Amino acid sequence: MIILGATSDISQAFINKLLSENINRYPKIYLITSNPEETQRLSKHILIKFKQDSEIINFDLTKDVDYSVFDSIDSDLLFCATGFLGKNTEEGLYDENNTQRILEINYSKLVPLVNYFAQKFENKKSGTIIGLSSVAGLRGRQSNFIYGSSKAGFMVYLDGLRNYLYHKNVHVMTVLPGFMDTKMTLGMALPKLLTASPQQAADIIYKAYKKKKNKIYITGIWRYIMLIVRNIPEFIFKKLKM
């Protein structure tokens, strides 16, 4: 199993869920991260709790372009929870470094990396790719449209990849979280009824993975919220503060 974004709370919850259901199924879990020190704690946790071997691979999407460190990886499951919310204030909007980092981590540097593993799966004619996008990508809103646009791009990429790899016996599943109670949203005032925990997300993702679902919402109510948001006429929508 390959984990992109191993420090993500959802990644860690999904690993726990998967290993709880499939003890010692994987010869090795590859933890790809830009924070190897924090990931070391996760590696020790899964070794002690599940007796599961893992390998930490240090890879920073904002710097690295050499994929040769992944050449020896052989897997049939890729879980991609890489993401960067960034600063979504007016100050952040015009901060070039902030904007560049959001785009690179969520889309422009991420897509070639997922493509690299997609080609491996295509050559094997087997595998599953699970990619986390966001409901923020369903319509651009003034509160987070740089982040949302990067997630929209990744969502469309996963749509096309699913269509392409279907004929190669490789499945692609898109996950659309709404508000999540994670490190990324720490300190934000999130409505409890619309917010899911990493453990809840992991349970939902795992069940959908077993059923080979194509696109899922973590919290079902977001499907209806975003249906309304997407259908507000533009001449009204542009006047709203969302």
C-alpha positions as protocol buffer text, in pm:
chain_id: "A"
residue {
  index: 1
  type: MET
  ca { x: 0 y: 0 z: 0 }
}
residue {
  index: 2
  type: ILE
  ca { x: 126 y: 346 z: -94 }
}
residue {
  index: 3
  type: ILE
  ca { x: 27 y: 646 z: 118 }
}
residue {
  index: 4
  type: LEU
  ca { x: 77 y: 993 z: -28 }
}
residue {
  index: 5
  type: GLY
  ca { x: 53 y: 1243 z: 255 }
}
residue {
  index: 6
  type: ALA
  ca { x: 133 y: 1009 z: 544 }
}
residue {
  index: 7
  type: THR
  ca { x: 101 y: 1282 z: 809 }
}
residue {
  index: 8
  type: SER
  ca { x: -262 y: 1346 z: 713 }
}
residue {
  index: 9
  type: ASP
  ca { x: -506 y: 1255 z: 991 }
}
residue {
  index: 10
  type: ILE
  ca { x: -728 y: 1082 z: 735 }
}
residue {
  index: 11
  type: SER
  ca { x: -434 y: 878 z: 601 }
}
residue {
  index: 12
  type: GLN
  ca { x: -347 y: 758 z: 949 }
}
residue {
  index: 13
  type: ALA
  ca { x: -709 y: 671 z: 1029 }
}
residue {
  index: 14
  type: PHE
  ca { x: -742 y: 485 z: 699 }
}
residue {
  index: 15
  type: ILE
  ca { x: -426 y: 284 z: 766 }
}
residue {
  index: 16
  type: ASN
  ca { x: -561 y: 187 z: 1107 }
}
residue {
  index: 17
  type: LYS
  ca { x: -896 y: 88 z: 956 }
}
residue {
  index: 18
  type: LEU
  ca { x: -744 y: -115 z: 675 }
}
residue {
  index: 19
  type: LEU
  ca { x: -499 y: -300 z: 897 }
}
residue {
  index: 20
  type: SER
  ca { x: -771 y: -369 z: 1155 }
}
residue {
  index: 21
  type: GLU
  ca { x: -973 y: -539 z: 883 }
}
residue {
  index: 22
  type: ASN
  ca { x: -679 y: -704 z: 703 }
}
residue {
  index: 23
  type: ILE
  ca { x: -410 y: -796 z: 954 }
}
residue {
  index: 24
  type: ASN
  ca { x: -67 y: -830 z: 786 }
}
residue {
  index: 25
  type: ARG
  ca { x: -216 y: -823 z: 438 }
}
residue {
  index: 26
  type: TYR
  ca { x: 59 y: -600 z: 298 }
}
residue {
  index: 27
  type: PRO
  ca { x: 427 y: -699 z: 271 }
}
residue {
  index: 28
  type: LYS
  ca { x: 508 y: -331 z: 325 }
}
residue {
  index: 29
  type: ILE
  ca { x: 337 y: 7 z: 354 }
}
residue {
  index: 30
  type: TYR
  ca { x: 515 y: 293 z: 181 }
}
residue {
  index: 31
  type: LEU
  ca { x: 472 y: 617 z: 372 }
}
residue {
  index: 32
  type: ILE
  ca { x: 551 y: 906 z: 138 }
}
residue {
  index: 33
  type: THR
  ca { x: 588 y: 1231 z: 328 }
}
residue {
  index: 34
  type: SER
  ca { x: 759 y: 1568 z: 349 }
}
residue {
  index: 35
  type: ASN
  ca { x: 779 y: 1529 z: 727 }
}
residue {
  index: 36
  type: PRO
  ca { x: 975 y: 1208 z: 800 }
}
residue {
  index: 37
  type: GLU
  ca { x: 1018 y: 1291 z: 1170 }
}
residue {
  index: 38
  type: GLU
  ca { x: 643 y: 1297 z: 1234 }
}
residue {
  index: 39
  type: THR
  ca { x: 589 y: 997 z: 1007 }
}
residue {
  index: 40
  type: GLN
  ca { x: 838 y: 796 z: 1212 }
}
residue {
  index: 41
  type: ARG
  ca { x: 585 y: 791 z: 1496 }
}
residue {
  index: 42
  type: LEU
  ca { x: 322 y: 648 z: 1261 }
}
residue {
  index: 43
  type: SER
  ca { x: 566 y: 384 z: 1138 }
}
residue {
  index: 44
  type: LYS
  ca { x: 639 y: 273 z: 1494 }
}
residue {
  index: 45
  type: HIS
  ca { x: 268 y: 271 z: 1577 }
}
residue {
  index: 46
  type: ILE
  ca { x: 171 y: 35 z: 1296 }
}
residue {
  index: 47
  type: LEU
  ca { x: 470 y: -189 z: 1369 }
}
residue {
  index: 48
  type: ILE
  ca { x: 379 y: -224 z: 1737 }
}
residue {
  index: 49
  type: LYS
  ca { x: 1 y: -244 z: 1698 }
}
residue {
  index: 50
  type: PHE
  ca { x: -25 y: -443 z: 1375 }
}
residue {
  index: 51
  type: LYS
  ca { x: 323 y: -595 z: 1334 }
}
residue {
  index: 52
  type: GLN
  ca { x: 320 y: -426 z: 993 }
}
residue {
  index: 53
  type: ASP
  ca { x: 641 y: -326 z: 817 }
}
residue {
  index: 54
  type: SER
  ca { x: 661 y: 16 z: 656 }
}
residue {
  index: 55
  type: GLU
  ca { x: 912 y: 229 z: 471 }
}
residue {
  index: 56
  type: ILE
  ca { x: 930 y: 607 z: 500 }
}
residue {
  index: 57
  type: ILE
  ca { x: 1015 y: 792 z: 179 }
}
residue {
  index: 58
  type: ASN
  ca { x: 1095 y: 1162 z: 215 }
}
residue {
  index: 59
  type: PHE
  ca { x: 945 y: 1348 z: -81 }
}
residue {
  index: 60
  type: ASP
  ca { x: 854 y: 1717 z: -94 }
}
residue {
  index: 61
  type: LEU
  ca { x: 619 y: 1806 z: -378 }
}
residue {
  index: 62
  type: THR
  ca { x: 740 y: 2166 z: -376 }
}
residue {
  index: 63
  type: LYS
  ca { x: 1101 y: 2060 z: -436 }
}
residue {
  index: 64
  type: ASP
  ca { x: 1148 y: 1707 z: -569 }
}
residue {
  index: 65
  type: VAL
  ca { x: 1094 y: 1597 z: -927 }
}
residue {
  index: 66
  type: ASP
  ca { x: 1297 y: 1273 z: -927 }
}
residue {
  index: 67
  type: TYR
  ca { x: 1063 y: 973 z: -908 }
}
residue {
  index: 68
  type: SER
  ca { x: 1343 y: 715 z: -916 }
}
residue {
  index: 69
  type: VAL
  ca { x: 1310 y: 673 z: -538 }
}
residue {
  index: 70
  type: PHE
  ca { x: 982 y: 495 z: -611 }
}
residue {
  index: 71
  type: ASP
  ca { x: 1108 y: 257 z: -879 }
}
residue {
  index: 72
  type: SER
  ca { x: 1124 y: -47 z: -650 }
}
residue {
  index: 73
  type: ILE
  ca { x: 773 y: 1 z: -509 }
}
residue {
  index: 74
  type: ASP
  ca { x: 529 y: -275 z: -596 }
}
residue {
  index: 75
  type: SER
  ca { x: 174 y: -221 z: -473 }
}
residue {
  index: 76
  type: ASP
  ca { x: -191 y: -248 z: -573 }
}
residue {
  index: 77
  type: LEU
  ca { x: -334 y: 35 z: -363 }
}
residue {
  index: 78
  type: LEU
  ca { x: -254 y: 407 z: -367 }
}
residue {
  index: 79
  type: PHE
  ca { x: -416 y: 633 z: -107 }
}
residue {
  index: 80
  type: CYS
  ca { x: -363 y: 1000 z: -183 }
}
residue {
  index: 81
  type: ALA
  ca { x: -447 y: 1244 z: 95 }
}
residue {
  index: 82
  type: THR
  ca { x: -189 y: 1506 z: 4 }
}
residue {
  index: 83
  type: GLY
  ca { x: -324 y: 1855 z: 60 }
}
residue {
  index: 84
  type: PHE
  ca { x: -244 y: 2209 z: 163 }
}
residue {
  index: 85
  type: LEU
  ca { x: -515 y: 2456 z: 263 }
}
residue {
  index: 86
  type: GLY
  ca { x: -289 y: 2762 z: 278 }
}
residue {
  index: 87
  type: LYS
  ca { x: -397 y: 3110 z: 374 }
}
residue {
  index: 88
  type: ASN
  ca { x: -735 y: 3196 z: 229 }
}
residue {
  index: 89
  type: THR
  ca { x: -748 y: 3556 z: 347 }
}
residue {
  index: 90
  type: GLU
  ca { x: -698 y: 3859 z: 122 }
}
residue {
  index: 91
  type: GLU
  ca { x: -339 y: 3863 z: 239 }
}
residue {
  index: 92
  type: GLY
  ca { x: -295 y: 3502 z: 133 }
}
residue {
  index: 93
  type: LEU
  ca { x: -461 y: 3560 z: -203 }
}
residue {
  index: 94
  type: TYR
  ca { x: -190 y: 3800 z: -313 }
}
residue {
  index: 95
  type: ASP
  ca { x: 94 y: 3609 z: -148 }
}
residue {
  index: 96
  type: GLU
  ca { x: 271 y: 3447 z: -443 }
}
residue {
  index: 97
  type: ASN
  ca { x: 447 y: 3184 z: -230 }
}
residue {
  index: 98
  type: ASN
  ca { x: 120 y: 3086 z: -62 }
}
residue {
  index: 99
  type: THR
  ca { x: -61 y: 3056 z: -396 }
}
residue {
  index: 100
  type: GLN
  ca { x: 222 y: 2860 z: -556 }
}
residue {
  index: 101
  type: ARG
  ca { x: 237 y: 2617 z: -265 }
}
residue {
  index: 102
  type: ILE
  ca { x: -139 y: 2555 z: -276 }
}
residue {
  index: 103
  type: LEU
  ca { x: -128 y: 2484 z: -649 }
}
residue {
  index: 104
  type: GLU
  ca { x: 182 y: 2263 z: -638 }
}
residue {
  index: 105
  type: ILE
  ca { x: 79 y: 2042 z: -347 }
}
residue {
  index: 106
  type: ASN
  ca { x: -286 y: 2005 z: -446 }
}
residue {
  index: 107
  type: TYR
  ca { x: -250 y: 1980 z: -823 }
}
residue {
  index: 108
  type: SER
  ca { x: 43 y: 2078 z: -1044 }
}
residue {
  index: 109
  type: LYS
  ca { x: 310 y: 1865 z: -874 }
}
residue {
  index: 110
  type: LEU
  ca { x: 67 y: 1605 z: -743 }
}
residue {
  index: 111
  type: VAL
  ca { x: -82 y: 1498 z: -1075 }
}
residue {
  index: 112
  type: PRO
  ca { x: 250 y: 1387 z: -1232 }
}
residue {
  index: 113
  type: LEU
  ca { x: 327 y: 1187 z: -917 }
}
residue {
  index: 114
  type: VAL
  ca { x: -11 y: 1008 z: -921 }
}
residue {
  index: 115
  type: ASN
  ca { x: 41 y: 952 z: -1294 }
}
residue {
  index: 116
  type: TYR
  ca { x: 370 y: 779 z: -1218 }
}
residue {
  index: 117
  type: PHE
  ca { x: 196 y: 523 z: -997 }
}
residue {
  index: 118
  type: ALA
  ca { x: -105 y: 501 z: -1232 }
}
residue {
  index: 119
  type: GLN
  ca { x: 129 y: 383 z: -1507 }
}
residue {
  index: 120
  type: LYS
  ca { x: 268 y: 114 z: -1276 }
}
residue {
  index: 121
  type: PHE
  ca { x: -86 y: -7 z: -1204 }
}
residue {
  index: 122
  type: GLU
  ca { x: -174 y: 4 z: -1574 }
}
residue {
  index: 123
  type: ASN
  ca { x: 127 y: -211 z: -1658 }
}
residue {
  index: 124
  type: LYS
  ca { x: 17 y: -465 z: -1395 }
}
residue {
  index: 125
  type: LYS
  ca { x: -346 y: -439 z: -1508 }
}
residue {
  index: 126
  type: SER
  ca { x: -460 y: -421 z: -1146 }
}
residue {
  index: 127
  type: GLY
  ca { x: -489 y: -178 z: -856 }
}
residue {
  index: 128
  type: THR
  ca { x: -694 y: 93 z: -690 }
}
residue {
  index: 129
  type: ILE
  ca { x: -625 y: 464 z: -661 }
}
residue {
  index: 130
  type: ILE
  ca { x: -810 y: 657 z: -391 }
}
residue {
  index: 131
  type: GLY
  ca { x: -777 y: 1034 z: -425 }
}
residue {
  index: 132
  type: LEU
  ca { x: -904 y: 1299 z: -183 }
}
residue {
  index: 133
  type: SER
  ca { x: -1037 y: 1613 z: -346 }
}
residue {
  index: 134
  type: SER
  ca { x: -1280 y: 1850 z: -169 }
}
residue {
  index: 135
  type: VAL
  ca { x: -1631 y: 1992 z: -193 }
}
residue {
  index: 136
  type: ALA
  ca { x: -1447 y: 2325 z: -223 }
}
residue {
  index: 137
  type: GLY
  ca { x: -1371 y: 2222 z: -581 }
}
residue {
  index: 138
  type: LEU
  ca { x: -1737 y: 2210 z: -683 }
}
residue {
  index: 139
  type: ARG
  ca { x: -1778 y: 2588 z: -715 }
}
residue {
  index: 140
  type: GLY
  ca { x: -1539 y: 2876 z: -665 }
}
residue {
  index: 141
  type: ARG
  ca { x: -1625 y: 3084 z: -360 }
}
residue {
  index: 142
  type: GLN
  ca { x: -1452 y: 3399 z: -240 }
}
residue {
  index: 143
  type: SER
  ca { x: -1348 y: 3238 z: 89 }
}
residue {
  index: 144
  type: ASN
  ca { x: -1118 y: 2975 z: -61 }
}
residue {
  index: 145
  type: PHE
  ca { x: -1116 y: 2984 z: -440 }
}
residue {
  index: 146
  type: ILE
  ca { x: -741 y: 2931 z: -486 }
}
residue {
  index: 147
  type: TYR
  ca { x: -757 y: 2614 z: -280 }
}
residue {
  index: 148
  type: GLY
  ca { x: -1091 y: 2524 z: -440 }
}
residue {
  index: 149
  type: SER
  ca { x: -958 y: 2567 z: -793 }
}
residue {
  index: 150
  type: SER
  ca { x: -668 y: 2331 z: -722 }
}
residue {
  index: 151
  type: LYS
  ca { x: -907 y: 2071 z: -582 }
}
residue {
  index: 152
  type: ALA
  ca { x: -1139 y: 2118 z: -880 }
}
residue {
  index: 153
  type: GLY
  ca { x: -850 y: 2046 z: -1113 }
}
residue {
  index: 154
  type: PHE
  ca { x: -755 y: 1734 z: -918 }
}
residue {
  index: 155
  type: MET
  ca { x: -1117 y: 1618 z: -920 }
}
residue {
  index: 156
  type: VAL
  ca { x: -1144 y: 1648 z: -1299 }
}
residue {
  index: 157
  type: TYR
  ca { x: -808 y: 1472 z: -1332 }
}
residue {
  index: 158
  type: LEU
  ca { x: -940 y: 1179 z: -1124 }
}
residue {
  index: 159
  type: ASP
  ca { x: -1258 y: 1170 z: -1338 }
}
residue {
  index: 160
  type: GLY
  ca { x: -1052 y: 1134 z: -1653 }
}
residue {
  index: 161
  type: LEU
  ca { x: -807 y: 889 z: -1497 }
}
residue {
  index: 162
  type: ARG
  ca { x: -1098 y: 670 z: -1384 }
}
residue {
  index: 163
  type: ASN
  ca { x: -1239 y: 671 z: -1736 }
}
residue {
  index: 164
  type: TYR
  ca { x: -900 y: 586 z: -1887 }
}
residue {
  index: 165
  type: LEU
  ca { x: -796 y: 316 z: -1638 }
}
residue {
  index: 166
  type: TYR
  ca { x: -1133 y: 143 z: -1633 }
}
residue {
  index: 167
  type: HIS
  ca { x: -1029 y: -37 z: -1949 }
}
residue {
  index: 168
  type: LYS
  ca { x: -698 y: -136 z: -1786 }
}
residue {
  index: 169
  type: ASN
  ca { x: -862 y: -307 z: -1485 }
}
residue {
  index: 170
  type: VAL
  ca { x: -754 y: -28 z: -1248 }
}
residue {
  index: 171
  type: HIS
  ca { x: -1015 y: 145 z: -1033 }
}
residue {
  index: 172
  type: VAL
  ca { x: -1006 y: 513 z: -933 }
}
residue {
  index: 173
  type: MET
  ca { x: -1219 y: 646 z: -648 }
}
residue {
  index: 174
  type: THR
  ca { x: -1270 y: 1016 z: -574 }
}
residue {
  index: 175
  type: VAL
  ca { x: -1338 y: 1121 z: -216 }
}
residue {
  index: 176
  type: LEU
  ca { x: -1508 y: 1456 z: -144 }
}
residue {
  index: 177
  type: PRO
  ca { x: -1467 y: 1559 z: 219 }
}
residue {
  index: 178
  type: GLY
  ca { x: -1655 y: 1857 z: 355 }
}
residue {
  index: 179
  type: PHE
  ca { x: -1549 y: 2003 z: 687 }
}
residue {
  index: 180
  type: MET
  ca { x: -1299 y: 1774 z: 860 }
}
residue {
  index: 181
  type: ASP
  ca { x: -1178 y: 1786 z: 1218 }
}
residue {
  index: 182
  type: THR
  ca { x: -806 y: 1757 z: 1138 }
}
residue {
  index: 183
  type: LYS
  ca { x: -475 y: 1935 z: 1190 }
}
residue {
  index: 184
  type: MET
  ca { x: -543 y: 2131 z: 870 }
}
residue {
  index: 185
  type: THR
  ca { x: -855 y: 2291 z: 1020 }
}
residue {
  index: 186
  type: LEU
  ca { x: -724 y: 2331 z: 1375 }
}
residue {
  index: 187
  type: GLY
  ca { x: -857 y: 2652 z: 1531 }
}
residue {
  index: 188
  type: MET
  ca { x: -1135 y: 2696 z: 1274 }
}
residue {
  index: 189
  type: ALA
  ca { x: -1494 y: 2725 z: 1400 }
}
residue {
  index: 190
  type: LEU
  ca { x: -1659 y: 2434 z: 1217 }
}
residue {
  index: 191
  type: PRO
  ca { x: -2030 y: 2343 z: 1250 }
}
residue {
  index: 192
  type: LYS
  ca { x: -2049 y: 2003 z: 1423 }
}
residue {
  index: 193
  type: LEU
  ca { x: -2336 y: 1872 z: 1211 }
}
residue {
  index: 194
  type: LEU
  ca { x: -2132 y: 1929 z: 893 }
}
residue {
  index: 195
  type: THR
  ca { x: -1797 y: 1810 z: 1029 }
}
residue {
  index: 196
  type: ALA
  ca { x: -1658 y: 1455 z: 1025 }
}
residue {
  index: 197
  type: SER
  ca { x: -1373 y: 1305 z: 1224 }
}
residue {
  index: 198
  type: PRO
  ca { x: -1083 y: 1123 z: 1053 }
}
residue {
  index: 199
  type: GLN
  ca { x: -1212 y: 794 z: 1198 }
}
residue {
  index: 200
  type: GLN
  ca { x: -1559 y: 849 z: 1050 }
}
residue {
  index: 201
  type: ALA
  ca { x: -1399 y: 935 z: 717 }
}
residue {
  index: 202
  type: ALA
  ca { x: -1180 y: 623 z: 725 }
}
residue {
  index: 203
  type: ASP
  ca { x: -1482 y: 396 z: 788 }
}
residue {
  index: 204
  type: ILE
  ca { x: -1675 y: 549 z: 498 }
}
residue {
  index: 205
  type: ILE
  ca { x: -1378 y: 539 z: 262 }
}
residue {
  index: 206
  type: TYR
  ca { x: -1300 y: 177 z: 351 }
}
residue {
  index: 207
  type: LYS
  ca { x: -1658 y: 61 z: 284 }
}
residue {
  index: 208
  type: ALA
  ca { x: -1664 y: 249 z: -48 }
}
residue {
  index: 209
  type: TYR
  ca { x: -1323 y: 104 z: -143 }
}
residue {
  index: 210
  type: LYS
  ca { x: -1451 y: -250 z: -85 }
}
residue {
  index: 211
  type: LYS
  ca { x: -1756 y: -177 z: -302 }
}
residue {
  index: 212
  type: LYS
  ca { x: -1547 y: -5 z: -572 }
}
residue {
  index: 213
  type: LYS
  ca { x: -1746 y: 318 z: -559 }
}
residue {
  index: 214
  type: ASN
  ca { x: -1653 y: 591 z: -806 }
}
residue {
  index: 215
  type: LYS
  ca { x: -1715 y: 916 z: -617 }
}
residue {
  index: 216
  type: ILE
  ca { x: -1823 y: 956 z: -257 }
}
residue {
  index: 217
  type: TYR
  ca { x: -1899 y: 1230 z: -7 }
}
residue {
  index: 218
  type: ILE
  ca { x: -1769 y: 1182 z: 346 }
}
residue {
  index: 219
  type: THR
  ca { x: -2073 y: 1354 z: 495 }
}
residue {
  index: 220
  type: GLY
  ca { x: -2380 y: 1288 z: 284 }
}
residue {
  index: 221
  type: ILE
  ca { x: -2545 y: 1622 z: 357 }
}
residue {
  index: 222
  type: TRP
  ca { x: -2269 y: 1796 z: 157 }
}
residue {
  index: 223
  type: ARG
  ca { x: -2408 y: 1639 z: -159 }
}
residue {
  index: 224
  type: TYR
  ca { x: -2727 y: 1843 z: -114 }
}
residue {
  index: 225
  type: ILE
  ca { x: -2555 y: 2156 z: 14 }
}
residue {
  index: 226
  type: MET
  ca { x: -2329 y: 2169 z: -289 }
}
residue {
  index: 227
  type: LEU
  ca { x: -2617 y: 2086 z: -523 }
}
residue {
  index: 228
  type: ILE
  ca { x: -2786 y: 2404 z: -401 }
}
residue {
  index: 229
  type: VAL
  ca { x: -2464 y: 2609 z: -413 }
}
residue {
  index: 230
  type: ARG
  ca { x: -2384 y: 2494 z: -768 }
}
residue {
  index: 231
  type: ASN
  ca { x: -2730 y: 2588 z: -892 }
}
residue {
  index: 232
  type: ILE
  ca { x: -2747 y: 2943 z: -758 }
}
residue {
  index: 233
  type: PRO
  ca { x: -2762 y: 3171 z: -1064 }
}
residue {
  index: 234
  type: GLU
  ca { x: -2436 y: 3354 z: -1125 }
}
residue {
  index: 235
  type: PHE
  ca { x: -2593 y: 3701 z: -1112 }
}
residue {
  index: 236
  type: ILE
  ca { x: -2701 y: 3620 z: -753 }
}
residue {
  index: 237
  type: PHE
  ca { x: -2401 y: 3408 z: -656 }
}
residue {
  index: 238
  type: LYS
  ca { x: -2144 y: 3677 z: -733 }
}
residue {
  index: 239
  type: LYS
  ca { x: -2306 y: 3908 z: -476 }
}
residue {
  index: 240
  type: LEU
  ca { x: -2291 y: 3653 z: -194 }
}
residue {
  index: 241
  type: LYS
  ca { x: -2017 y: 3627 z: 65 }
}
residue {
  index: 242
  type: MET
  ca { x: -1944 y: 3257 z: 98 }
}
